[in-house]
Short mmCIF file of C-alpha atoms and ligand atoms in Angstrom, two decimals:
data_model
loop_
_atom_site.label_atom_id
_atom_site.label_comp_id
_atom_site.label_asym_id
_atom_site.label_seq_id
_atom_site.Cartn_x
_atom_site.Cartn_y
_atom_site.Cartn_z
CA UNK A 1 111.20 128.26 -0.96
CA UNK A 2 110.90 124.68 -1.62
CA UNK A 3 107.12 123.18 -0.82
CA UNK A 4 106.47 120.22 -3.01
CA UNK A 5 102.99 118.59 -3.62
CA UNK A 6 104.16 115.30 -1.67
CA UNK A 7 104.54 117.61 1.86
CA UNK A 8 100.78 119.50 0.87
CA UNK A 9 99.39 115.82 0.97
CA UNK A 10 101.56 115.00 4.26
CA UNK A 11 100.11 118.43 5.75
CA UNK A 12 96.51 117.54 4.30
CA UNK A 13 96.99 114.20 6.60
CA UNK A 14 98.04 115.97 9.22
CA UNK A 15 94.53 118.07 9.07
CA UNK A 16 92.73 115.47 8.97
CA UNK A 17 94.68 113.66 12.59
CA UNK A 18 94.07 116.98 14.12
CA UNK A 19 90.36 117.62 13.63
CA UNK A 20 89.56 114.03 15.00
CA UNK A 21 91.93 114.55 18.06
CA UNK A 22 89.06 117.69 18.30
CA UNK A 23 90.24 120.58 16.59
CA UNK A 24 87.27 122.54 15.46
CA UNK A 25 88.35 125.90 14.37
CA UNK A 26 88.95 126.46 10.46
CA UNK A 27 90.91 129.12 10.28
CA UNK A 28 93.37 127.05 12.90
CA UNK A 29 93.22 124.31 10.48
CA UNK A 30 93.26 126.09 7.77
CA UNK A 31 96.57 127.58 8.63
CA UNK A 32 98.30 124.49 9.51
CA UNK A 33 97.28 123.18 6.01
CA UNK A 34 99.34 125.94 4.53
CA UNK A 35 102.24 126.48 6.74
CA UNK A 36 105.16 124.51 5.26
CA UNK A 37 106.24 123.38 8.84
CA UNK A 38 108.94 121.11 6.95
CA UNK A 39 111.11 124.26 6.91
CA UNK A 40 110.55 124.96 10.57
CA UNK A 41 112.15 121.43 11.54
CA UNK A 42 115.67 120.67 11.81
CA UNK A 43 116.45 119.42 8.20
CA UNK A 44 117.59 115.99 9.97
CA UNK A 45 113.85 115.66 11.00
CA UNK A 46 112.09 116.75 7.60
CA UNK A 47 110.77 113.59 6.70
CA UNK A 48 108.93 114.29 10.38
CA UNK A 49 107.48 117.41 10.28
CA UNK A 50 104.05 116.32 9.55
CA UNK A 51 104.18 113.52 12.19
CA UNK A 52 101.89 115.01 14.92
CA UNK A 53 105.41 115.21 17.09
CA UNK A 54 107.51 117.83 19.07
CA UNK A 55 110.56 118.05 17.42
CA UNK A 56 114.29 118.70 18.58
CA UNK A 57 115.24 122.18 17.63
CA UNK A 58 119.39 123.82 18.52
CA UNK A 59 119.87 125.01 21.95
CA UNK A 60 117.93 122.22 23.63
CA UNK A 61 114.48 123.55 22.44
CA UNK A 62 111.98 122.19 20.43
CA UNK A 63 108.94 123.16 18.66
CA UNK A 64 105.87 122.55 19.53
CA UNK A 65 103.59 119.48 18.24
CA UNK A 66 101.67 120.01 16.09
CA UNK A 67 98.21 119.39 18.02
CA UNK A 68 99.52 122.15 21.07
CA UNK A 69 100.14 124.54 18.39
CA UNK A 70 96.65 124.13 16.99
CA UNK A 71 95.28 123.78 20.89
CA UNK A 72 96.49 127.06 22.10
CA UNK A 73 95.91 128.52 18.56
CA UNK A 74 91.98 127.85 19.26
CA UNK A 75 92.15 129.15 22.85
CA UNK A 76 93.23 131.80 21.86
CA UNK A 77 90.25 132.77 19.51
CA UNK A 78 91.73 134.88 17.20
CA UNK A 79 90.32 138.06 15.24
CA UNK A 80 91.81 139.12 11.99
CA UNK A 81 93.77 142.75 12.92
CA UNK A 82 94.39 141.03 16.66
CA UNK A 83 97.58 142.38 18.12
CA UNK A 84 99.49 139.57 19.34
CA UNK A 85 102.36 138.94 21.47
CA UNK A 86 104.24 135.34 21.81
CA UNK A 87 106.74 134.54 24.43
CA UNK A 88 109.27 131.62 22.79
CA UNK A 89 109.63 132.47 18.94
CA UNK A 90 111.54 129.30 18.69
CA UNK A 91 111.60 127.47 15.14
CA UNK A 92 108.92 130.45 13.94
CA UNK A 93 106.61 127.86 13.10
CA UNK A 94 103.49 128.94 15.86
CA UNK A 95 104.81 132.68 14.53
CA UNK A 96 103.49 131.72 10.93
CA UNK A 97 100.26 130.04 12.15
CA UNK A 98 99.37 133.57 14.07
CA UNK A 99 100.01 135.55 10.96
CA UNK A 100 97.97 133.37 8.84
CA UNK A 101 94.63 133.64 10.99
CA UNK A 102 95.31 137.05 10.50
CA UNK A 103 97.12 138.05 13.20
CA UNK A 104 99.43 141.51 13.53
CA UNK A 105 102.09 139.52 15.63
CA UNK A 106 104.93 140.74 17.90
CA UNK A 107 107.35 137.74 19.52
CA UNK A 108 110.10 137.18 21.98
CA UNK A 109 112.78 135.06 21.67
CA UNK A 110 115.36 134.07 24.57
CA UNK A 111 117.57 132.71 22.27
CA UNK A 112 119.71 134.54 19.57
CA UNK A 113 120.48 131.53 17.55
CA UNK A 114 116.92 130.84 16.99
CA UNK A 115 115.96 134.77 17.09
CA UNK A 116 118.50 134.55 13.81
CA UNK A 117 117.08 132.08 12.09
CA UNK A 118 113.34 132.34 12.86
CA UNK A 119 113.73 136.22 11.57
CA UNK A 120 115.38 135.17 8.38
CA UNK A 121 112.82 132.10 7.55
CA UNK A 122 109.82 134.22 8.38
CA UNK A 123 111.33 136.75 6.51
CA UNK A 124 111.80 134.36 3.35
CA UNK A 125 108.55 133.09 3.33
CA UNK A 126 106.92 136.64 3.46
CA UNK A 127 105.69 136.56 6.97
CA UNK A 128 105.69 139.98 8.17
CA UNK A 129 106.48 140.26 11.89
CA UNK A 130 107.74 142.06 14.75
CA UNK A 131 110.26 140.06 16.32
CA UNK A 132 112.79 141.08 19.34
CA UNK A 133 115.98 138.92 21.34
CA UNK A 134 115.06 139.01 25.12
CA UNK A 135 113.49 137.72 27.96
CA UNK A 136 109.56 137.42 26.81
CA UNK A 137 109.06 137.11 30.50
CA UNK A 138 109.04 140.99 30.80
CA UNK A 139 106.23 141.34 27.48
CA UNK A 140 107.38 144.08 25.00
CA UNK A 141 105.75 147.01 26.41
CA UNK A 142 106.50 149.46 23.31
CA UNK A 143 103.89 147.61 21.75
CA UNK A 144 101.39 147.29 24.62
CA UNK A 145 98.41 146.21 25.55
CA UNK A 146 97.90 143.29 23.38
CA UNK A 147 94.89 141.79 22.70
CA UNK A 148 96.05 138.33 22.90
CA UNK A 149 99.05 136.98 24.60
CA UNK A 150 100.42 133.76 23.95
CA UNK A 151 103.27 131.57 25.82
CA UNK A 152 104.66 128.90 24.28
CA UNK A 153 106.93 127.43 27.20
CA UNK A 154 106.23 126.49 30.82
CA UNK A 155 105.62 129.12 33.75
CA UNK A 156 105.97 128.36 37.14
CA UNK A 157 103.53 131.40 37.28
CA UNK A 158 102.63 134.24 34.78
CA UNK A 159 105.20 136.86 35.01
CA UNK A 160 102.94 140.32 35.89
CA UNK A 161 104.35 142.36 33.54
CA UNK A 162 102.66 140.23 30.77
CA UNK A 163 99.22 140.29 32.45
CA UNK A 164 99.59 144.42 32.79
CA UNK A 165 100.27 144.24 29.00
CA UNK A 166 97.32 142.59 27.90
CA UNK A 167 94.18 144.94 27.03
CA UNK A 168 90.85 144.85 28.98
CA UNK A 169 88.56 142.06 27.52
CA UNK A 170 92.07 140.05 26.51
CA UNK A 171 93.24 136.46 26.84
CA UNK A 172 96.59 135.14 27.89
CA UNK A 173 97.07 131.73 27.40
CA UNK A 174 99.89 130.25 29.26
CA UNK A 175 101.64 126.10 30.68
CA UNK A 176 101.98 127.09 33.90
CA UNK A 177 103.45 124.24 35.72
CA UNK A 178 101.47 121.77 37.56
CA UNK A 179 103.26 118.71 39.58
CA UNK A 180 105.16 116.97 36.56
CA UNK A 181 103.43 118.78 33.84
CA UNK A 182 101.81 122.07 32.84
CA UNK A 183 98.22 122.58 32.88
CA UNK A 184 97.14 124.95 29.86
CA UNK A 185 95.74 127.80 31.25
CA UNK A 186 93.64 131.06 29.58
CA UNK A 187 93.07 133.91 31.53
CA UNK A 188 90.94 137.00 30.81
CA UNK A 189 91.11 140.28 31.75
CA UNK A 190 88.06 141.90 33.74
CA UNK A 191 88.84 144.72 35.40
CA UNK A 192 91.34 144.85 38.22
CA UNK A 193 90.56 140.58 38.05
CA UNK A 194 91.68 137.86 35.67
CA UNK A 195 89.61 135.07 35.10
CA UNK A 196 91.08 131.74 35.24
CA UNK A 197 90.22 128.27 33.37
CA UNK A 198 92.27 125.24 33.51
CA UNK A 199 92.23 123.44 30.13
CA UNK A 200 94.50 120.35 28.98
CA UNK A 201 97.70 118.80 30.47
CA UNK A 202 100.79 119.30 27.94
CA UNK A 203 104.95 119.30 28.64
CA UNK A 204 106.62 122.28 27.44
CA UNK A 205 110.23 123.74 27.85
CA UNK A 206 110.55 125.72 30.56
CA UNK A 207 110.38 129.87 30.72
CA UNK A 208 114.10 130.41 31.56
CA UNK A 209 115.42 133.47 32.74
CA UNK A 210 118.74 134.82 30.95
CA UNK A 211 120.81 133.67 33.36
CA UNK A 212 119.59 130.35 33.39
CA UNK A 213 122.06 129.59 31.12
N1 SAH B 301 106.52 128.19 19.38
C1 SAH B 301 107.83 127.57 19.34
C2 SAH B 301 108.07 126.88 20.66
C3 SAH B 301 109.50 126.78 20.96
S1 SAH B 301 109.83 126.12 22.59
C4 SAH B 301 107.90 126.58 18.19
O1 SAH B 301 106.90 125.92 17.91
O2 SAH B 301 108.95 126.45 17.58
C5 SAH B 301 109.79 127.56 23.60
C6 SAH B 301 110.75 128.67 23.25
O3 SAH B 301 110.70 129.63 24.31
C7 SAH B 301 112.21 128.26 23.11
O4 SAH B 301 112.67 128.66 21.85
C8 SAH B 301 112.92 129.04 24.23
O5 SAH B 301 114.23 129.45 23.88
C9 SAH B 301 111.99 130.21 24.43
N2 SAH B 301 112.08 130.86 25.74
C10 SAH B 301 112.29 130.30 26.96
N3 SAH B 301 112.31 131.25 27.92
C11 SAH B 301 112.10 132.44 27.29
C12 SAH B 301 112.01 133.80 27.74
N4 SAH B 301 112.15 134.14 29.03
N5 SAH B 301 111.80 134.76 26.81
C13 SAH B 301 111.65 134.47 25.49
N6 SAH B 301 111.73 133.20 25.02
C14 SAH B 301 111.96 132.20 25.89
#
């Protein structure tokens, strides 16, 4: 698929916005330097996609900006071989970013429109994943426990089958909603107890159940 030495310099840029707005990690960085996030975007938005922006995506969703990706990327703190499961597949483009740090990645999508096409670009570009249509709110327990699980919309809480599906010693990392935004949250699992930090404010789509509609 099309990449083109003009979007390698825009994504090069991009790098460069994201380690002074504090990214450290570089394998985080390293992965948004190769992901070609210009095929994530709608192609309306292309000449976008290395704008440090949430985009519009079909079926009132968007993905991610760029810095949140790269955020809850580093909270996360990845192993290569880590099995991972992400709630809100979306455009595929956080999908991508797991698999390139290594990642053996498993992810939910609500929405079969962007199930479709996320499984078919991911699929293109060589990404090999694990990806399921359903409600990401109740994890993907065939797979279970992960070592890592990753939300990427907006809780009003943590649904508990996610927390039962992460292994002892994992993270979660979830926006669970706080007044008008979400407050990024990681929790670890010790035990019969999670232990909670509150880390940055961000806005994220909400968690909808199916029949949200
Ligand atoms: N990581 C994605 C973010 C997309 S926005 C990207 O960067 O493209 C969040 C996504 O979560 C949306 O695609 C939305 O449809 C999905 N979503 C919302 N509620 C969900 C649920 N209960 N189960 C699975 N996915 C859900």
């Amino acid at each position: 698929m099309e990449d083109a030495p003009r979007y390698q310099g825009l994504r090069r840029r991009l790098v460069e916005q994201l380690r002074q707005k504090g990214i450290q990690n570089p394998a985080v960085l390293r992965a948004i330097e190769k992901v070609p996030r210009h095929l994530f975007v709608e192609p309306a938005f292309r000449e976008h996609a290395y704008e440090d922006k949430a985009l519009p995506l079909i079926a009132d969703q968007t993905i991610s900006q760029p810095y949140t990706v790269a955020y809850q990327t580093e909270l996360l703190d990845l192993r290569p071989g880590h099995k991972v499961l992400e709630i809100g597949t979306g455009s595929g483009y956080q999908t991508a970013i797991l698999c390139e740090m290594g990642a053996e990645v498993y992810s939910v999508e609500l929405e079969r429109r962007l199930y479709m096409r996320a499984k078919s670009l991911l699929e293109k570009l060589g990404y090999r994943v694990h990806l399921r249509c359903g409600d990401g709110r109740l994890g993907w327990p065939t797979y279970a426990p992960f070592d890592r699980i990753l939300l990427t919309a907006g809780a009003e809480k943590v649904p508990e089958p996610l927390f039962r599906q992460l292994k002892e010693g994992g993270l979660l990392v979830a926006p669970v909603a706080k007044l008008t935004h979400h407050v990024m949250m990681v929790y670890r699992k010790a035990g019969e107890n999670l232990v909670a930090e509150e880390k940055g404010l961000f806005r994220f789509v909400p968690l909808r159940s199916a029949s949200d509609g």
